[in-house]
Amino acid sequence: MQRPTETIDERDLERELLRKGVGALRATTRQCADCGRTPLVGEHVHTFPRGELVCELCRPLRRTSPVESEIVRHSERGLTVRVTQRAA
Ligand SMILES: [Zn+2]
């Protein structure tokens, strides 16, 4: 007995792949606890005592000092290939 095969339109496939890619990207990025914006690469972000991440623009609105401040790195940082030994 042959199973009916499901066919998917090329546009539907592209749309579904794009949707999955955007969802995966959103899952790995962090957003500002106050404005909901995703901080840009190179921007300073601040972590407050409850673990809230606050962007550079919202930082002056807080009365307390952050526990930690860091620069947002590119998502591919550390994944690049480095030449460690040159061939003769
Ligand atoms: Zn913000």
PDB file of N, CA and C and ligand atoms in Angstrom:
ATOM      1  N   MET A   1       0.841  -1.182   0.000  1.00  0.00           N
ATOM      2  CA  MET A   1       0.000   0.000   0.000  1.00  0.00           C
ATOM      3  C   MET A   1       0.883   1.241   0.000  1.00  0.00           C
ATOM      4  N   GLN A   2       0.585   2.124  -0.886  1.00  0.00           N
ATOM      5  CA  GLN A   2       1.386   3.334  -1.038  1.00  0.00           C
ATOM      6  C   GLN A   2       0.789   4.480  -0.224  1.00  0.00           C
ATOM      7  N   ARG A   3       1.662   5.163   0.511  1.00  0.00           N
ATOM      8  CA  ARG A   3       1.205   6.313   1.302  1.00  0.00           C
ATOM      9  C   ARG A   3       1.041   7.536   0.406  1.00  0.00           C
ATOM     10  N   PRO A   4       0.052   8.325   0.708  1.00  0.00           N
ATOM     11  CA  PRO A   4      -0.066   9.569  -0.065  1.00  0.00           C
ATOM     12  C   PRO A   4       1.072  10.517   0.324  1.00  0.00           C
ATOM     13  N   THR A   5       1.711  11.057  -0.666  1.00  0.00           N
ATOM     14  CA  THR A   5       2.829  11.964  -0.384  1.00  0.00           C
ATOM     15  C   THR A   5       2.314  13.392  -0.293  1.00  0.00           C
ATOM     16  N   GLU A   6       2.828  14.082   0.703  1.00  0.00           N
ATOM     17  CA  GLU A   6       2.461  15.487   0.856  1.00  0.00           C
ATOM     18  C   GLU A   6       3.382  16.310   0.001  1.00  0.00           C
ATOM     19  N   THR A   7       2.834  17.209  -0.721  1.00  0.00           N
ATOM     20  CA  THR A   7       3.675  18.101  -1.519  1.00  0.00           C
ATOM     21  C   THR A   7       3.640  19.480  -0.881  1.00  0.00           C
ATOM     22  N   ILE A   8       4.739  20.150  -1.012  1.00  0.00           N
ATOM     23  CA  ILE A   8       4.822  21.494  -0.458  1.00  0.00           C
ATOM     24  C   ILE A   8       5.294  22.430  -1.566  1.00  0.00           C
ATOM     25  N   ASP A   9       4.653  23.531  -1.650  1.00  0.00           N
ATOM     26  CA  ASP A   9       4.986  24.545  -2.642  1.00  0.00           C
ATOM     27  C   ASP A   9       6.351  25.147  -2.304  1.00  0.00           C
ATOM     28  N   GLU A  10       7.101  25.536  -3.333  1.00  0.00           N
ATOM     29  CA  GLU A  10       8.425  26.113  -3.121  1.00  0.00           C
ATOM     30  C   GLU A  10       8.351  27.383  -2.271  1.00  0.00           C
ATOM     31  N   ARG A  11       7.359  28.206  -2.515  1.00  0.00           N
ATOM     32  CA  ARG A  11       7.209  29.449  -1.730  1.00  0.00           C
ATOM     33  C   ARG A  11       6.875  29.144  -0.270  1.00  0.00           C
ATOM     34  N   ASP A  12       6.055  28.116  -0.058  1.00  0.00           N
ATOM     35  CA  ASP A  12       5.734  27.740   1.322  1.00  0.00           C
ATOM     36  C   ASP A  12       6.972  27.237   2.038  1.00  0.00           C
ATOM     37  N   LEU A  13       7.797  26.469   1.300  1.00  0.00           N
ATOM     38  CA  LEU A  13       9.038  25.961   1.894  1.00  0.00           C
ATOM     39  C   LEU A  13       9.966  27.115   2.265  1.00  0.00           C
ATOM     40  N   GLU A  14      10.145  28.073   1.363  1.00  0.00           N
ATOM     41  CA  GLU A  14      10.993  29.237   1.651  1.00  0.00           C
ATOM     42  C   GLU A  14      10.469  29.999   2.867  1.00  0.00           C
ATOM     43  N   ARG A  15       9.170  30.206   2.896  1.00  0.00           N
ATOM     44  CA  ARG A  15       8.556  30.938   4.007  1.00  0.00           C
ATOM     45  C   ARG A  15       8.762  30.203   5.331  1.00  0.00           C
ATOM     46  N   GLU A  16       8.596  28.904   5.299  1.00  0.00           N
ATOM     47  CA  GLU A  16       8.769  28.115   6.519  1.00  0.00           C
ATOM     48  C   GLU A  16      10.225  28.113   6.996  1.00  0.00           C
ATOM     49  N   LEU A  17      11.173  28.024   6.049  1.00  0.00           N
ATOM     50  CA  LEU A  17      12.588  28.065   6.417  1.00  0.00           C
ATOM     51  C   LEU A  17      12.955  29.432   6.994  1.00  0.00           C
ATOM     52  N   LEU A  18      12.421  30.507   6.392  1.00  0.00           N
ATOM     53  CA  LEU A  18      12.676  31.851   6.901  1.00  0.00           C
ATOM     54  C   LEU A  18      12.103  32.008   8.310  1.00  0.00           C
ATOM     55  N   ARG A  19      10.896  31.505   8.508  1.00  0.00           N
ATOM     56  CA  ARG A  19      10.245  31.586   9.815  1.00  0.00           C
ATOM     57  C   ARG A  19      11.059  30.849  10.877  1.00  0.00           C
ATOM     58  N   LYS A  20      11.559  29.677  10.530  1.00  0.00           N
ATOM     59  CA  LYS A  20      12.372  28.910  11.479  1.00  0.00           C
ATOM     60  C   LYS A  20      13.682  29.624  11.778  1.00  0.00           C
ATOM     61  N   GLY A  21      14.291  30.223  10.742  1.00  0.00           N
ATOM     62  CA  GLY A  21      15.555  30.933  10.927  1.00  0.00           C
ATOM     63  C   GLY A  21      15.401  32.147  11.827  1.00  0.00           C
ATOM     64  N   VAL A  22      14.351  32.903  11.616  1.00  0.00           N
ATOM     65  CA  VAL A  22      14.103  34.087  12.444  1.00  0.00           C
ATOM     66  C   VAL A  22      13.801  33.672  13.880  1.00  0.00           C
ATOM     67  N   GLY A  23      13.055  32.608  14.038  1.00  0.00           N
ATOM     68  CA  GLY A  23      12.744  32.107  15.385  1.00  0.00           C
ATOM     69  C   GLY A  23      13.992  31.654  16.112  1.00  0.00           C
ATOM     70  N   ALA A  24      14.887  30.976  15.398  1.00  0.00           N
ATOM     71  CA  ALA A  24      16.135  30.510  16.010  1.00  0.00           C
ATOM     72  C   ALA A  24      17.026  31.690  16.377  1.00  0.00           C
ATOM     73  N   LEU A  25      17.039  32.708  15.526  1.00  0.00           N
ATOM     74  CA  LEU A  25      17.845  33.894  15.806  1.00  0.00           C
ATOM     75  C   LEU A  25      17.304  34.636  17.021  1.00  0.00           C
ATOM     76  N   ARG A  26      15.988  34.772  17.108  1.00  0.00           N
ATOM     77  CA  ARG A  26      15.379  35.446  18.263  1.00  0.00           C
ATOM     78  C   ARG A  26      15.660  34.709  19.563  1.00  0.00           C
ATOM     79  N   ALA A  27      15.732  33.391  19.491  1.00  0.00           N
ATOM     80  CA  ALA A  27      15.969  32.599  20.698  1.00  0.00           C
ATOM     81  C   ALA A  27      17.368  32.827  21.252  1.00  0.00           C
ATOM     82  N   THR A  28      18.306  33.202  20.376  1.00  0.00           N
ATOM     83  CA  THR A  28      19.680  33.383  20.829  1.00  0.00           C
ATOM     84  C   THR A  28      19.995  34.824  21.200  1.00  0.00           C
ATOM     85  N   THR A  29      19.151  35.773  20.812  1.00  0.00           N
ATOM     86  CA  THR A  29      19.435  37.167  21.127  1.00  0.00           C
ATOM     87  C   THR A  29      18.740  37.566  22.423  1.00  0.00           C
ATOM     88  N   ARG A  30      19.322  38.542  23.076  1.00  0.00           N
ATOM     89  CA  ARG A  30      18.729  39.037  24.314  1.00  0.00           C
ATOM     90  C   ARG A  30      18.136  40.408  24.052  1.00  0.00           C
ATOM     91  N   GLN A  31      17.081  40.711  24.762  1.00  0.00           N
ATOM     92  CA  GLN A  31      16.397  41.994  24.577  1.00  0.00           C
ATOM     93  C   GLN A  31      16.455  42.808  25.859  1.00  0.00           C
ATOM     94  N   CYS A  32      16.330  44.112  25.697  1.00  0.00           N
ATOM     95  CA  CYS A  32      16.326  45.024  26.831  1.00  0.00           C
ATOM     96  C   CYS A  32      15.059  44.784  27.665  1.00  0.00           C
ATOM     97  N   ALA A  33      15.221  44.731  28.976  1.00  0.00           N
ATOM     98  CA  ALA A  33      14.084  44.476  29.865  1.00  0.00           C
ATOM     99  C   ALA A  33      13.129  45.663  29.917  1.00  0.00           C
ATOM    100  N   ASP A  34      13.615  46.850  29.601  1.00  0.00           N
ATOM    101  CA  ASP A  34      12.770  48.044  29.700  1.00  0.00           C
ATOM    102  C   ASP A  34      12.056  48.395  28.392  1.00  0.00           C
ATOM    103  N   CYS A  35      12.781  48.395  27.281  1.00  0.00           N
ATOM    104  CA  CYS A  35      12.166  48.830  26.021  1.00  0.00           C
ATOM    105  C   CYS A  35      11.911  47.671  25.060  1.00  0.00           C
ATOM    106  N   GLY A  36      12.504  46.507  25.320  1.00  0.00           N
ATOM    107  CA  GLY A  36      12.278  45.346  24.462  1.00  0.00           C
ATOM    108  C   GLY A  36      13.117  45.335  23.199  1.00  0.00           C
ATOM    109  N   ARG A  37      13.964  46.339  23.046  1.00  0.00           N
ATOM    110  CA  ARG A  37      14.803  46.436  21.852  1.00  0.00           C
ATOM    111  C   ARG A  37      15.952  45.439  21.944  1.00  0.00           C
ATOM    112  N   THR A  38      16.380  44.922  20.800  1.00  0.00           N
ATOM    113  CA  THR A  38      17.558  44.063  20.759  1.00  0.00           C
ATOM    114  C   THR A  38      18.776  44.960  20.605  1.00  0.00           C
ATOM    115  N   PRO A  39      19.697  44.938  21.568  1.00  0.00           N
ATOM    116  CA  PRO A  39      20.873  45.808  21.487  1.00  0.00           C
ATOM    117  C   PRO A  39      21.717  45.492  20.248  1.00  0.00           C
ATOM    118  N   LEU A  40      22.333  46.525  19.694  1.00  0.00           N
ATOM    119  CA  LEU A  40      23.148  46.378  18.490  1.00  0.00           C
ATOM    120  C   LEU A  40      24.539  45.870  18.833  1.00  0.00           C
ATOM    121  N   VAL A  41      25.195  45.291  17.856  1.00  0.00           N
ATOM    122  CA  VAL A  41      26.569  44.830  18.034  1.00  0.00           C
ATOM    123  C   VAL A  41      27.439  46.048  18.328  1.00  0.00           C
ATOM    124  N   GLY A  42      28.260  45.955  19.370  1.00  0.00           N
ATOM    125  CA  GLY A  42      29.134  47.053  19.765  1.00  0.00           C
ATOM    126  C   GLY A  42      28.522  47.955  20.823  1.00  0.00           C
ATOM    127  N   GLU A  43      27.260  47.797  21.102  1.00  0.00           N
ATOM    128  CA  GLU A  43      26.574  48.616  22.101  1.00  0.00           C
ATOM    129  C   GLU A  43      26.836  48.057  23.502  1.00  0.00           C
ATOM    130  N   HIS A  44      26.904  48.941  24.487  1.00  0.00           N
ATOM    131  CA  HIS A  44      27.059  48.510  25.873  1.00  0.00           C
ATOM    132  C   HIS A  44      25.699  48.070  26.423  1.00  0.00           C
ATOM    133  N   VAL A  45      25.685  46.970  27.134  1.00  0.00           N
ATOM    134  CA  VAL A  45      24.481  46.514  27.831  1.00  0.00           C
ATOM    135  C   VAL A  45      24.847  46.317  29.299  1.00  0.00           C
ATOM    136  N   HIS A  46      23.862  46.469  30.152  1.00  0.00           N
ATOM    137  CA  HIS A  46      24.102  46.434  31.585  1.00  0.00           C
ATOM    138  C   HIS A  46      23.189  45.393  32.237  1.00  0.00           C
ATOM    139  N   THR A  47      23.766  44.638  33.154  1.00  0.00           N
ATOM    140  CA  THR A  47      22.999  43.633  33.882  1.00  0.00           C
ATOM    141  C   THR A  47      22.770  44.145  35.297  1.00  0.00           C
ATOM    142  N   PHE A  48      21.520  44.107  35.720  1.00  0.00           N
ATOM    143  CA  PHE A  48      21.158  44.584  37.055  1.00  0.00           C
ATOM    144  C   PHE A  48      20.973  43.403  38.000  1.00  0.00           C
ATOM    145  N   PRO A  49      20.899  43.683  39.319  1.00  0.00           N
ATOM    146  CA  PRO A  49      20.890  42.600  40.316  1.00  0.00           C
ATOM    147  C   PRO A  49      19.893  41.465  40.066  1.00  0.00           C
ATOM    148  N   ARG A  50      18.746  41.720  39.544  1.00  0.00           N
ATOM    149  CA  ARG A  50      17.773  40.647  39.305  1.00  0.00           C
ATOM    150  C   ARG A  50      18.021  39.917  37.990  1.00  0.00           C
ATOM    151  N   GLY A  51      19.135  40.238  37.340  1.00  0.00           N
ATOM    152  CA  GLY A  51      19.464  39.582  36.087  1.00  0.00           C
ATOM    153  C   GLY A  51      18.852  40.255  34.876  1.00  0.00           C
ATOM    154  N   GLU A  52      18.273  41.420  35.076  1.00  0.00           N
ATOM    155  CA  GLU A  52      17.660  42.136  33.963  1.00  0.00           C
ATOM    156  C   GLU A  52      18.733  42.759  33.085  1.00  0.00           C
ATOM    157  N   LEU A  53      18.599  42.591  31.804  1.00  0.00           N
ATOM    158  CA  LEU A  53      19.516  43.189  30.846  1.00  0.00           C
ATOM    159  C   LEU A  53      18.911  44.494  30.361  1.00  0.00           C
ATOM    160  N   VAL A  54      19.672  45.579  30.438  1.00  0.00           N
ATOM    161  CA  VAL A  54      19.171  46.901  30.057  1.00  0.00           C
ATOM    162  C   VAL A  54      20.119  47.507  29.027  1.00  0.00           C
ATOM    163  N   CYS A  55      19.555  48.085  27.982  1.00  0.00           N
ATOM    164  CA  CYS A  55      20.376  48.663  26.908  1.00  0.00           C
ATOM    165  C   CYS A  55      20.963  50.008  27.346  1.00  0.00           C
ATOM    166  N   GLU A  56      21.855  50.520  26.509  1.00  0.00           N
ATOM    167  CA  GLU A  56      22.539  51.775  26.806  1.00  0.00           C
ATOM    168  C   GLU A  56      21.558  52.946  26.892  1.00  0.00           C
ATOM    169  N   LEU A  57      20.509  52.916  26.090  1.00  0.00           N
ATOM    170  CA  LEU A  57      19.543  54.018  26.075  1.00  0.00           C
ATOM    171  C   LEU A  57      18.689  54.049  27.342  1.00  0.00           C
ATOM    172  N   CYS A  58      18.382  52.897  27.912  1.00  0.00           N
ATOM    173  CA  CYS A  58      17.523  52.821  29.095  1.00  0.00           C
ATOM    174  C   CYS A  58      18.317  52.889  30.395  1.00  0.00           C
ATOM    175  N   ARG A  59      19.606  52.726  30.320  1.00  0.00           N
ATOM    176  CA  ARG A  59      20.457  52.706  31.518  1.00  0.00           C
ATOM    177  C   ARG A  59      20.297  53.967  32.380  1.00  0.00           C
ATOM    178  N   PRO A  60      20.264  55.190  31.810  1.00  0.00           N
ATOM    179  CA  PRO A  60      20.110  56.395  32.647  1.00  0.00           C
ATOM    180  C   PRO A  60      18.780  56.449  33.396  1.00  0.00           C
ATOM    181  N   LEU A  61      17.789  55.676  32.984  1.00  0.00           N
ATOM    182  CA  LEU A  61      16.492  55.707  33.652  1.00  0.00           C
ATOM    183  C   LEU A  61      16.487  54.891  34.949  1.00  0.00           C
ATOM    184  N   ARG A  62      17.502  54.078  35.145  1.00  0.00           N
ATOM    185  CA  ARG A  62      17.614  53.260  36.362  1.00  0.00           C
ATOM    186  C   ARG A  62      18.334  54.052  37.444  1.00  0.00           C
ATOM    187  N   ARG A  63      17.869  53.893  38.677  1.00  0.00           N
ATOM    188  CA  ARG A  63      18.495  54.601  39.791  1.00  0.00           C
ATOM    189  C   ARG A  63      19.654  53.825  40.397  1.00  0.00           C
ATOM    190  N   THR A  64      19.629  52.499  40.275  1.00  0.00           N
ATOM    191  CA  THR A  64      20.694  51.680  40.852  1.00  0.00           C
ATOM    192  C   THR A  64      21.800  51.452  39.825  1.00  0.00           C
ATOM    193  N   SER A  65      22.945  51.029  40.335  1.00  0.00           N
ATOM    194  CA  SER A  65      24.075  50.749  39.453  1.00  0.00           C
ATOM    195  C   SER A  65      24.000  49.316  38.945  1.00  0.00           C
ATOM    196  N   PRO A  66      24.463  49.083  37.732  1.00  0.00           N
ATOM    197  CA  PRO A  66      24.453  47.719  37.210  1.00  0.00           C
ATOM    198  C   PRO A  66      25.516  46.850  37.890  1.00  0.00           C
ATOM    199  N   VAL A  67      25.242  45.561  37.919  1.00  0.00           N
ATOM    200  CA  VAL A  67      26.194  44.602  38.477  1.00  0.00           C
ATOM    201  C   VAL A  67      27.329  44.380  37.483  1.00  0.00           C
ATOM    202  N   GLU A  68      26.965  44.387  36.223  1.00  0.00           N
ATOM    203  CA  GLU A  68      27.952  44.107  35.180  1.00  0.00           C
ATOM    204  C   GLU A  68      27.585  44.883  33.920  1.00  0.00           C
ATOM    205  N   SER A  69      28.612  45.307  33.193  1.00  0.00           N
ATOM    206  CA  SER A  69      28.401  45.957  31.897  1.00  0.00           C
ATOM    207  C   SER A  69      29.277  45.251  30.881  1.00  0.00           C
ATOM    208  N   GLU A  70      28.760  45.092  29.692  1.00  0.00           N
ATOM    209  CA  GLU A  70      29.538  44.420  28.651  1.00  0.00           C
ATOM    210  C   GLU A  70      29.161  44.972  27.280  1.00  0.00           C
ATOM    211  N   ILE A  71      29.982  44.646  26.314  1.00  0.00           N
ATOM    212  CA  ILE A  71      29.730  45.062  24.936  1.00  0.00           C
ATOM    213  C   ILE A  71      29.085  43.897  24.206  1.00  0.00           C
ATOM    214  N   VAL A  72      28.069  44.196  23.417  1.00  0.00           N
ATOM    215  CA  VAL A  72      27.398  43.157  22.631  1.00  0.00           C
ATOM    216  C   VAL A  72      28.333  42.735  21.506  1.00  0.00           C
ATOM    217  N   ARG A  73      28.603  41.446  21.451  1.00  0.00           N
ATOM    218  CA  ARG A  73      29.488  40.895  20.423  1.00  0.00           C
ATOM    219  C   ARG A  73      28.666  40.324  19.285  1.00  0.00           C
ATOM    220  N   HIS A  74      29.304  40.192  18.157  1.00  0.00           N
ATOM    221  CA  HIS A  74      28.655  39.575  17.006  1.00  0.00           C
ATOM    222  C   HIS A  74      28.400  38.103  17.317  1.00  0.00           C
ATOM    223  N   SER A  75      27.324  37.569  16.771  1.00  0.00           N
ATOM    224  CA  SER A  75      26.955  36.187  17.087  1.00  0.00           C
ATOM    225  C   SER A  75      27.961  35.170  16.575  1.00  0.00           C
ATOM    226  N   GLU A  76      28.778  35.565  15.604  1.00  0.00           N
ATOM    227  CA  GLU A  76      29.754  34.623  15.054  1.00  0.00           C
ATOM    228  C   GLU A  76      31.106  34.734  15.743  1.00  0.00           C
ATOM    229  N   ARG A  77      31.187  35.570  16.767  1.00  0.00           N
ATOM    230  CA  ARG A  77      32.453  35.733  17.470  1.00  0.00           C
ATOM    231  C   ARG A  77      32.860  34.400  18.090  1.00  0.00           C
ATOM    232  N   GLY A  78      34.113  34.044  17.858  1.00  0.00           N
ATOM    233  CA  GLY A  78      34.631  32.790  18.406  1.00  0.00           C
ATOM    234  C   GLY A  78      34.405  31.597  17.499  1.00  0.00           C
ATOM    235  N   LEU A  79      33.653  31.802  16.426  1.00  0.00           N
ATOM    236  CA  LEU A  79      33.385  30.694  15.507  1.00  0.00           C
ATOM    237  C   LEU A  79      34.219  30.788  14.237  1.00  0.00           C
ATOM    238  N   THR A  80      35.051  31.804  14.157  1.00  0.00           N
ATOM    239  CA  THR A  80      35.851  31.976  12.953  1.00  0.00           C
ATOM    240  C   THR A  80      37.030  31.010  12.959  1.00  0.00           C
ATOM    241  N   VAL A  81      37.560  30.762  11.806  1.00  0.00           N
ATOM    242  CA  VAL A  81      38.698  29.855  11.662  1.00  0.00           C
ATOM    243  C   VAL A  81      39.972  30.686  11.723  1.00  0.00           C
ATOM    244  N   ARG A  82      40.908  30.252  12.527  1.00  0.00           N
ATOM    245  CA  ARG A  82      42.173  30.964  12.646  1.00  0.00           C
ATOM    246  C   ARG A  82      43.303  30.073  12.140  1.00  0.00           C
ATOM    247  N   VAL A  83      44.268  30.699  11.509  1.00  0.00           N
ATOM    248  CA  VAL A  83      45.449  29.967  11.062  1.00  0.00           C
ATOM    249  C   VAL A  83      46.379  29.860  12.266  1.00  0.00           C
ATOM    250  N   THR A  84      46.643  28.651  12.701  1.00  0.00           N
ATOM    251  CA  THR A  84      47.521  28.466  13.858  1.00  0.00           C
ATOM    252  C   THR A  84      48.906  27.992  13.444  1.00  0.00           C
ATOM    253  N   GLN A  85      48.999  27.395  12.281  1.00  0.00           N
ATOM    254  CA  GLN A  85      50.291  26.896  11.829  1.00  0.00           C
ATOM    255  C   GLN A  85      50.338  27.009  10.310  1.00  0.00           C
ATOM    256  N   ARG A  86      51.345  27.661   9.824  1.00  0.00           N
ATOM    257  CA  ARG A  86      51.462  27.841   8.371  1.00  0.00           C
ATOM    258  C   ARG A  86      52.236  26.671   7.769  1.00  0.00           C
ATOM    259  N   ALA A  87      51.784  26.248   6.611  1.00  0.00           N
ATOM    260  CA  ALA A  87      52.490  25.165   5.907  1.00  0.00           C
ATOM    261  C   ALA A  87      53.787  25.716   5.326  1.00  0.00           C
ATOM    262  N   ALA A  88      54.824  24.895   5.266  1.00  0.00           N
ATOM    263  CA  ALA A  88      56.137  25.329   4.761  1.00  0.00           C
ATOM    264  C   ALA A  88      56.115  25.506   3.263  1.00  0.00           C
TER     265      ALA A  88
HETATM  266 ZN    ZN B   1      16.233  49.644  26.395  1.00  0.00          ZN
END
